Amino acid sequence: MSEVAQSEASAIAVVNFTIRTSDGNELAAPGIPGVDEYVVGRKSRSGIEPGRINIFDKFMSRRHCRIYWDAEGGGWMAVDLDSANGTRLQG
């Protein structure tokens, strides 16, 4: 169960995500300029992948949620990827 919040770091669409893990720790996950979609999940065996945010949390699924830029709505969206423990936003 992770809480995802985002804040824009500059006008060039650099984004920093703050992810709160099940034990209450807050992790800063810097975005990559030009990347408009991320998959958040437990660390994968393949290591670092562009657009992937790896979290070490026993309640995190391998592919827990997807965060993406919704150009039509003009904001970041998060969608749970059928994770075992769900995804909470802002709470």
mmCIF file of N, CA and C in Angstrom:
data_model
loop_
_atom_site.group_PDB
_atom_site.id
_atom_site.type_symbol
_atom_site.label_atom_id
_atom_site.label_comp_id
_atom_site.label_asym_id
_atom_site.label_seq_id
_atom_site.Cartn_x
_atom_site.Cartn_y
_atom_site.Cartn_z
ATOM 1 N N MET A 1 0.851 -1.164 0.000
ATOM 2 C CA MET A 1 0.000 0.000 0.000
ATOM 3 C C MET A 1 0.899 1.229 0.000
ATOM 4 N N SER A 2 0.844 1.972 -1.050
ATOM 5 C CA SER A 2 1.677 3.153 -1.140
ATOM 6 C C SER A 2 0.840 4.370 -1.446
ATOM 7 N N GLU A 3 1.301 5.469 -0.932
ATOM 8 C CA GLU A 3 0.638 6.737 -1.205
ATOM 9 C C GLU A 3 1.512 7.473 -2.214
ATOM 10 N N VAL A 4 0.906 7.981 -3.249
ATOM 11 C CA VAL A 4 1.668 8.648 -4.286
ATOM 12 C C VAL A 4 1.221 10.093 -4.374
ATOM 13 N N ALA A 5 2.150 10.982 -4.341
ATOM 14 C CA ALA A 5 1.876 12.404 -4.526
ATOM 15 C C ALA A 5 2.904 12.928 -5.508
ATOM 16 N N GLN A 6 2.602 13.969 -6.222
ATOM 17 C CA GLN A 6 3.551 14.519 -7.165
ATOM 18 C C GLN A 6 3.619 16.012 -7.025
ATOM 19 N N SER A 7 4.775 16.554 -7.357
ATOM 20 C CA SER A 7 4.942 17.997 -7.408
ATOM 21 C C SER A 7 5.862 18.318 -8.569
ATOM 22 N N GLU A 8 5.553 19.367 -9.304
ATOM 23 C CA GLU A 8 6.394 19.740 -10.423
ATOM 24 C C GLU A 8 7.610 20.481 -9.920
ATOM 25 N N ALA A 9 8.787 20.090 -10.406
ATOM 26 C CA ALA A 9 10.029 20.683 -9.947
ATOM 27 C C ALA A 9 10.420 21.902 -10.769
ATOM 28 N N SER A 10 9.984 21.981 -12.012
ATOM 29 C CA SER A 10 10.321 23.136 -12.845
ATOM 30 C C SER A 10 9.379 23.209 -14.027
ATOM 31 N N ALA A 11 9.549 24.233 -14.831
ATOM 32 C CA ALA A 11 8.676 24.446 -15.984
ATOM 33 C C ALA A 11 8.976 23.487 -17.124
ATOM 34 N N ILE A 12 10.060 22.725 -17.057
ATOM 35 C CA ILE A 12 10.381 21.804 -18.153
ATOM 36 C C ILE A 12 9.846 20.405 -17.891
ATOM 37 N N ALA A 13 8.820 20.305 -17.107
ATOM 38 C CA ALA A 13 8.110 19.056 -16.831
ATOM 39 C C ALA A 13 8.983 18.006 -16.165
ATOM 40 N N VAL A 14 9.880 18.416 -15.305
ATOM 41 C CA VAL A 14 10.587 17.466 -14.457
ATOM 42 C C VAL A 14 9.701 17.243 -13.247
ATOM 43 N N VAL A 15 9.449 16.013 -12.921
ATOM 44 C CA VAL A 15 8.504 15.688 -11.864
ATOM 45 C C VAL A 15 9.210 14.885 -10.780
ATOM 46 N N ASN A 16 8.884 15.160 -9.546
ATOM 47 C CA ASN A 16 9.356 14.360 -8.426
ATOM 48 C C ASN A 16 8.141 13.759 -7.735
ATOM 49 N N PHE A 17 8.157 12.460 -7.549
ATOM 50 C CA PHE A 17 7.081 11.768 -6.867
ATOM 51 C C PHE A 17 7.520 11.473 -5.443
ATOM 52 N N THR A 18 6.602 11.569 -4.514
ATOM 53 C CA THR A 18 6.861 11.138 -3.148
ATOM 54 C C THR A 18 5.988 9.921 -2.905
ATOM 55 N N ILE A 19 6.614 8.826 -2.530
ATOM 56 C CA ILE A 19 5.891 7.575 -2.325
ATOM 57 C C ILE A 19 6.058 7.175 -0.872
ATOM 58 N N ARG A 20 4.938 6.962 -0.186
ATOM 59 C CA ARG A 20 4.958 6.543 1.215
ATOM 60 C C ARG A 20 4.723 5.039 1.261
ATOM 61 N N THR A 21 5.661 4.318 1.862
ATOM 62 C CA THR A 21 5.561 2.864 1.945
ATOM 63 C C THR A 21 4.682 2.459 3.117
ATOM 64 N N SER A 22 4.394 1.177 3.222
ATOM 65 C CA SER A 22 3.477 0.682 4.253
ATOM 66 C C SER A 22 3.982 0.943 5.670
ATOM 67 N N ASP A 23 5.302 1.103 5.844
ATOM 68 C CA ASP A 23 5.834 1.374 7.179
ATOM 69 C C ASP A 23 5.955 2.866 7.478
ATOM 70 N N GLY A 24 5.425 3.710 6.578
ATOM 71 C CA GLY A 24 5.397 5.147 6.816
ATOM 72 C C GLY A 24 6.593 5.919 6.281
ATOM 73 N N ASN A 25 7.594 5.227 5.733
ATOM 74 C CA ASN A 25 8.743 5.922 5.150
ATOM 75 C C ASN A 25 8.331 6.626 3.872
ATOM 76 N N GLU A 26 8.857 7.829 3.671
ATOM 77 C CA GLU A 26 8.601 8.557 2.430
ATOM 78 C C GLU A 26 9.839 8.496 1.560
ATOM 79 N N LEU A 27 9.640 8.100 0.317
ATOM 80 C CA LEU A 27 10.730 7.960 -0.635
ATOM 81 C C LEU A 27 10.550 8.975 -1.751
ATOM 82 N N ALA A 28 11.607 9.675 -2.094
ATOM 83 C CA ALA A 28 11.568 10.599 -3.227
ATOM 84 C C ALA A 28 11.943 9.823 -4.470
ATOM 85 N N ALA A 29 11.128 9.927 -5.491
ATOM 86 C CA ALA A 29 11.394 9.253 -6.756
ATOM 87 C C ALA A 29 11.451 10.310 -7.851
ATOM 88 N N PRO A 30 12.661 10.680 -8.280
ATOM 89 C CA PRO A 30 12.760 11.710 -9.313
ATOM 90 C C PRO A 30 12.272 11.198 -10.657
ATOM 91 N N GLY A 31 11.542 12.040 -11.337
ATOM 92 C CA GLY A 31 11.082 11.701 -12.667
ATOM 93 C C GLY A 31 12.186 11.917 -13.684
ATOM 94 N N ILE A 32 11.961 11.421 -14.877
ATOM 95 C CA ILE A 32 12.907 11.556 -15.976
ATOM 96 C C ILE A 32 12.303 12.516 -16.987
ATOM 97 N N PRO A 33 13.014 13.591 -17.344
ATOM 98 C CA PRO A 33 12.459 14.537 -18.325
ATOM 99 C C PRO A 33 12.018 13.817 -19.600
ATOM 100 N N GLY A 34 10.809 14.132 -20.033
ATOM 101 C CA GLY A 34 10.273 13.539 -21.261
ATOM 102 C C GLY A 34 9.543 12.228 -21.069
ATOM 103 N N VAL A 35 9.643 11.620 -19.891
ATOM 104 C CA VAL A 35 8.933 10.368 -19.630
ATOM 105 C C VAL A 35 7.591 10.714 -19.003
ATOM 106 N N ASP A 36 6.516 10.247 -19.624
ATOM 107 C CA ASP A 36 5.184 10.601 -19.136
ATOM 108 C C ASP A 36 4.416 9.404 -18.583
ATOM 109 N N GLU A 37 5.124 8.304 -18.326
ATOM 110 C CA GLU A 37 4.482 7.131 -17.737
ATOM 111 C C GLU A 37 5.506 6.346 -16.927
ATOM 112 N N TYR A 38 5.095 5.915 -15.736
ATOM 113 C CA TYR A 38 5.958 5.153 -14.845
ATOM 114 C C TYR A 38 5.191 3.965 -14.314
ATOM 115 N N VAL A 39 5.885 2.869 -14.056
ATOM 116 C CA VAL A 39 5.318 1.729 -13.349
ATOM 117 C C VAL A 39 6.042 1.658 -12.014
ATOM 118 N N VAL A 40 5.258 1.623 -10.936
ATOM 119 C CA VAL A 40 5.800 1.537 -9.589
ATOM 120 C C VAL A 40 5.611 0.106 -9.119
ATOM 121 N N GLY A 41 6.664 -0.472 -8.544
ATOM 122 C CA GLY A 41 6.539 -1.835 -8.057
ATOM 123 C C GLY A 41 7.741 -2.278 -7.260
ATOM 124 N N ARG A 42 7.618 -3.492 -6.734
ATOM 125 C CA ARG A 42 8.721 -4.084 -5.993
ATOM 126 C C ARG A 42 9.885 -4.298 -6.948
ATOM 127 N N LYS A 43 11.087 -4.224 -6.458
ATOM 128 C CA LYS A 43 12.279 -4.318 -7.298
ATOM 129 C C LYS A 43 12.200 -5.519 -8.227
ATOM 130 N N SER A 44 12.478 -5.257 -9.500
ATOM 131 C CA SER A 44 12.467 -6.326 -10.496
ATOM 132 C C SER A 44 13.855 -6.940 -10.604
ATOM 133 N N ARG A 45 13.922 -8.124 -11.126
ATOM 134 C CA ARG A 45 15.204 -8.813 -11.282
ATOM 135 C C ARG A 45 16.072 -8.166 -12.349
ATOM 136 N N SER A 46 15.447 -7.474 -13.278
ATOM 137 C CA SER A 46 16.216 -6.884 -14.371
ATOM 138 C C SER A 46 16.911 -5.587 -13.972
ATOM 139 N N GLY A 47 16.683 -5.138 -12.739
ATOM 140 C CA GLY A 47 17.374 -3.941 -12.256
ATOM 141 C C GLY A 47 16.708 -2.659 -12.698
ATOM 142 N N ILE A 48 17.505 -1.669 -13.025
ATOM 143 C CA ILE A 48 16.991 -0.340 -13.357
ATOM 144 C C ILE A 48 16.454 -0.322 -14.779
ATOM 145 N N GLU A 49 15.237 0.183 -14.921
ATOM 146 C CA GLU A 49 14.602 0.329 -16.227
ATOM 147 C C GLU A 49 14.054 1.741 -16.330
ATOM 148 N N PRO A 50 14.195 2.398 -17.484
ATOM 149 C CA PRO A 50 13.594 3.730 -17.645
ATOM 150 C C PRO A 50 12.081 3.652 -17.441
ATOM 151 N N GLY A 51 11.542 4.598 -16.710
ATOM 152 C CA GLY A 51 10.102 4.636 -16.480
ATOM 153 C C GLY A 51 9.625 3.678 -15.407
ATOM 154 N N ARG A 52 10.549 3.091 -14.676
ATOM 155 C CA ARG A 52 10.167 2.180 -13.592
ATOM 156 C C ARG A 52 10.682 2.735 -12.274
ATOM 157 N N ILE A 53 9.832 2.720 -11.251
ATOM 158 C CA ILE A 53 10.216 3.146 -9.912
ATOM 159 C C ILE A 53 10.164 1.910 -9.022
ATOM 160 N N ASN A 54 11.337 1.462 -8.573
ATOM 161 C CA ASN A 54 11.440 0.262 -7.740
ATOM 162 C C ASN A 54 11.365 0.638 -6.269
ATOM 163 N N ILE A 55 10.522 -0.071 -5.531
ATOM 164 C CA ILE A 55 10.325 0.170 -4.108
ATOM 165 C C ILE A 55 10.574 -1.140 -3.360
ATOM 166 N N PHE A 56 11.299 -1.066 -2.262
ATOM 167 C CA PHE A 56 11.524 -2.233 -1.426
ATOM 168 C C PHE A 56 10.492 -2.201 -0.300
ATOM 169 N N ASP A 57 9.395 -2.915 -0.481
ATOM 170 C CA ASP A 57 8.308 -2.947 0.491
ATOM 171 C C ASP A 57 7.609 -4.296 0.342
ATOM 172 N N LYS A 58 7.480 -5.025 1.435
ATOM 173 C CA LYS A 58 6.891 -6.369 1.352
ATOM 174 C C LYS A 58 5.429 -6.360 0.931
ATOM 175 N N PHE A 59 4.753 -5.214 1.035
ATOM 176 C CA PHE A 59 3.352 -5.128 0.625
ATOM 177 C C PHE A 59 3.186 -4.642 -0.812
ATOM 178 N N MET A 60 4.289 -4.399 -1.485
ATOM 179 C CA MET A 60 4.269 -3.882 -2.855
ATOM 180 C C MET A 60 4.264 -5.052 -3.835
ATOM 181 N N SER A 61 3.392 -4.995 -4.814
ATOM 182 C CA SER A 61 3.387 -5.990 -5.884
ATOM 183 C C SER A 61 4.506 -5.674 -6.868
ATOM 184 N N ARG A 62 4.894 -6.666 -7.685
ATOM 185 C CA ARG A 62 5.954 -6.420 -8.672
ATOM 186 C C ARG A 62 5.577 -5.279 -9.611
ATOM 187 N N ARG A 63 4.344 -5.266 -10.052
ATOM 188 C CA ARG A 63 3.800 -4.168 -10.863
ATOM 189 C C ARG A 63 2.601 -3.644 -10.100
ATOM 190 N N HIS A 64 2.834 -2.686 -9.224
ATOM 191 C CA HIS A 64 1.813 -2.247 -8.270
ATOM 192 C C HIS A 64 0.855 -1.209 -8.856
ATOM 193 N N CYS A 65 1.407 -0.140 -9.413
ATOM 194 C CA CYS A 65 0.544 0.881 -9.998
ATOM 195 C C CYS A 65 1.262 1.574 -11.154
ATOM 196 N N ARG A 66 0.481 2.254 -11.930
ATOM 197 C CA ARG A 66 0.973 3.007 -13.082
ATOM 198 C C ARG A 66 0.663 4.472 -12.834
ATOM 199 N N ILE A 67 1.653 5.335 -13.028
ATOM 200 C CA ILE A 67 1.470 6.777 -12.929
ATOM 201 C C ILE A 67 1.728 7.342 -14.312
ATOM 202 N N TYR A 68 0.796 8.146 -14.802
ATOM 203 C CA TYR A 68 0.970 8.668 -16.163
ATOM 204 C C TYR A 68 0.415 10.082 -16.265
ATOM 205 N N TRP A 69 0.936 10.808 -17.251
ATOM 206 C CA TRP A 69 0.481 12.166 -17.534
ATOM 207 C C TRP A 69 -0.758 12.086 -18.411
ATOM 208 N N ASP A 70 -1.849 12.664 -17.944
ATOM 209 C CA ASP A 70 -3.104 12.710 -18.696
ATOM 210 C C ASP A 70 -3.174 14.065 -19.387
ATOM 211 N N ALA A 71 -2.773 14.112 -20.659
ATOM 212 C CA ALA A 71 -2.718 15.373 -21.392
ATOM 213 C C ALA A 71 -4.100 16.011 -21.506
ATOM 214 N N GLU A 72 -5.123 15.204 -21.666
ATOM 215 C CA GLU A 72 -6.482 15.734 -21.796
ATOM 216 C C GLU A 72 -6.937 16.391 -20.498
ATOM 217 N N GLY A 73 -6.649 15.746 -19.377
ATOM 218 C CA GLY A 73 -7.041 16.283 -18.075
ATOM 219 C C GLY A 73 -6.032 17.263 -17.497
ATOM 220 N N GLY A 74 -4.829 17.286 -18.066
ATOM 221 C CA GLY A 74 -3.811 18.216 -17.611
ATOM 222 C C GLY A 74 -3.220 17.909 -16.250
ATOM 223 N N GLY A 75 -3.076 16.622 -15.924
ATOM 224 C CA GLY A 75 -2.504 16.264 -14.628
ATOM 225 C C GLY A 75 -2.018 14.834 -14.596
ATOM 226 N N TRP A 76 -1.335 14.502 -13.521
ATOM 227 C CA TRP A 76 -0.842 13.138 -13.329
ATOM 228 C C TRP A 76 -1.945 12.261 -12.762
ATOM 229 N N MET A 77 -2.025 11.028 -13.231
ATOM 230 C CA MET A 77 -3.023 10.064 -12.784
ATOM 231 C C MET A 77 -2.297 8.822 -12.273
ATOM 232 N N ALA A 78 -2.912 8.122 -11.339
ATOM 233 C CA ALA A 78 -2.376 6.854 -10.841
ATOM 234 C C ALA A 78 -3.462 5.798 -10.947
ATOM 235 N N VAL A 79 -3.083 4.630 -11.441
ATOM 236 C CA VAL A 79 -4.014 3.520 -11.610
ATOM 237 C C VAL A 79 -3.405 2.282 -10.972
ATOM 238 N N ASP A 80 -4.157 1.632 -10.105
ATOM 239 C CA ASP A 80 -3.707 0.394 -9.495
ATOM 240 C C ASP A 80 -3.677 -0.697 -10.564
ATOM 241 N N LEU A 81 -2.645 -1.527 -10.571
ATOM 242 C CA LEU A 81 -2.507 -2.595 -11.555
ATOM 243 C C LEU A 81 -2.888 -3.951 -10.952
ATOM 244 N N ASP A 82 -4.074 -3.990 -10.338
ATOM 245 C CA ASP A 82 -4.584 -5.205 -9.684
ATOM 246 C C ASP A 82 -3.613 -5.728 -8.623
ATOM 247 N N SER A 83 -3.020 -4.800 -7.877
ATOM 248 C CA SER A 83 -2.083 -5.189 -6.819
ATOM 249 C C SER A 83 -2.837 -5.891 -5.688
ATOM 250 N N ALA A 84 -2.132 -6.692 -4.938
ATOM 251 C CA ALA A 84 -2.752 -7.447 -3.844
ATOM 252 C C ALA A 84 -3.244 -6.537 -2.722
ATOM 253 N N ASN A 85 -2.569 -5.421 -2.475
ATOM 254 C CA ASN A 85 -2.907 -4.558 -1.336
ATOM 255 C C ASN A 85 -3.488 -3.203 -1.725
ATOM 256 N N GLY A 86 -3.678 -2.936 -2.995
ATOM 257 C CA GLY A 86 -4.291 -1.695 -3.423
ATOM 258 C C GLY A 86 -3.330 -0.515 -3.391
ATOM 259 N N THR A 87 -3.809 0.605 -3.909
ATOM 260 C CA THR A 87 -3.030 1.850 -3.984
ATOM 261 C C THR A 87 -3.879 2.964 -3.412
ATOM 262 N N ARG A 88 -3.288 3.751 -2.525
ATOM 263 C CA ARG A 88 -3.999 4.895 -1.946
ATOM 264 C C ARG A 88 -3.310 6.178 -2.389
ATOM 265 N N LEU A 89 -4.089 7.176 -2.702
ATOM 266 C CA LEU A 89 -3.571 8.480 -3.082
ATOM 267 C C LEU A 89 -3.890 9.497 -1.996
ATOM 268 N N GLN A 90 -2.905 10.277 -1.631
ATOM 269 C CA GLN A 90 -3.108 11.378 -0.678
ATOM 270 C C GLN A 90 -3.720 10.901 0.632
ATOM 271 N N GLY A 91 -3.455 9.727 1.061
ATOM 272 C CA GLY A 91 -4.009 9.300 2.331
ATOM 273 C C GLY A 91 -3.821 7.890 2.564
#
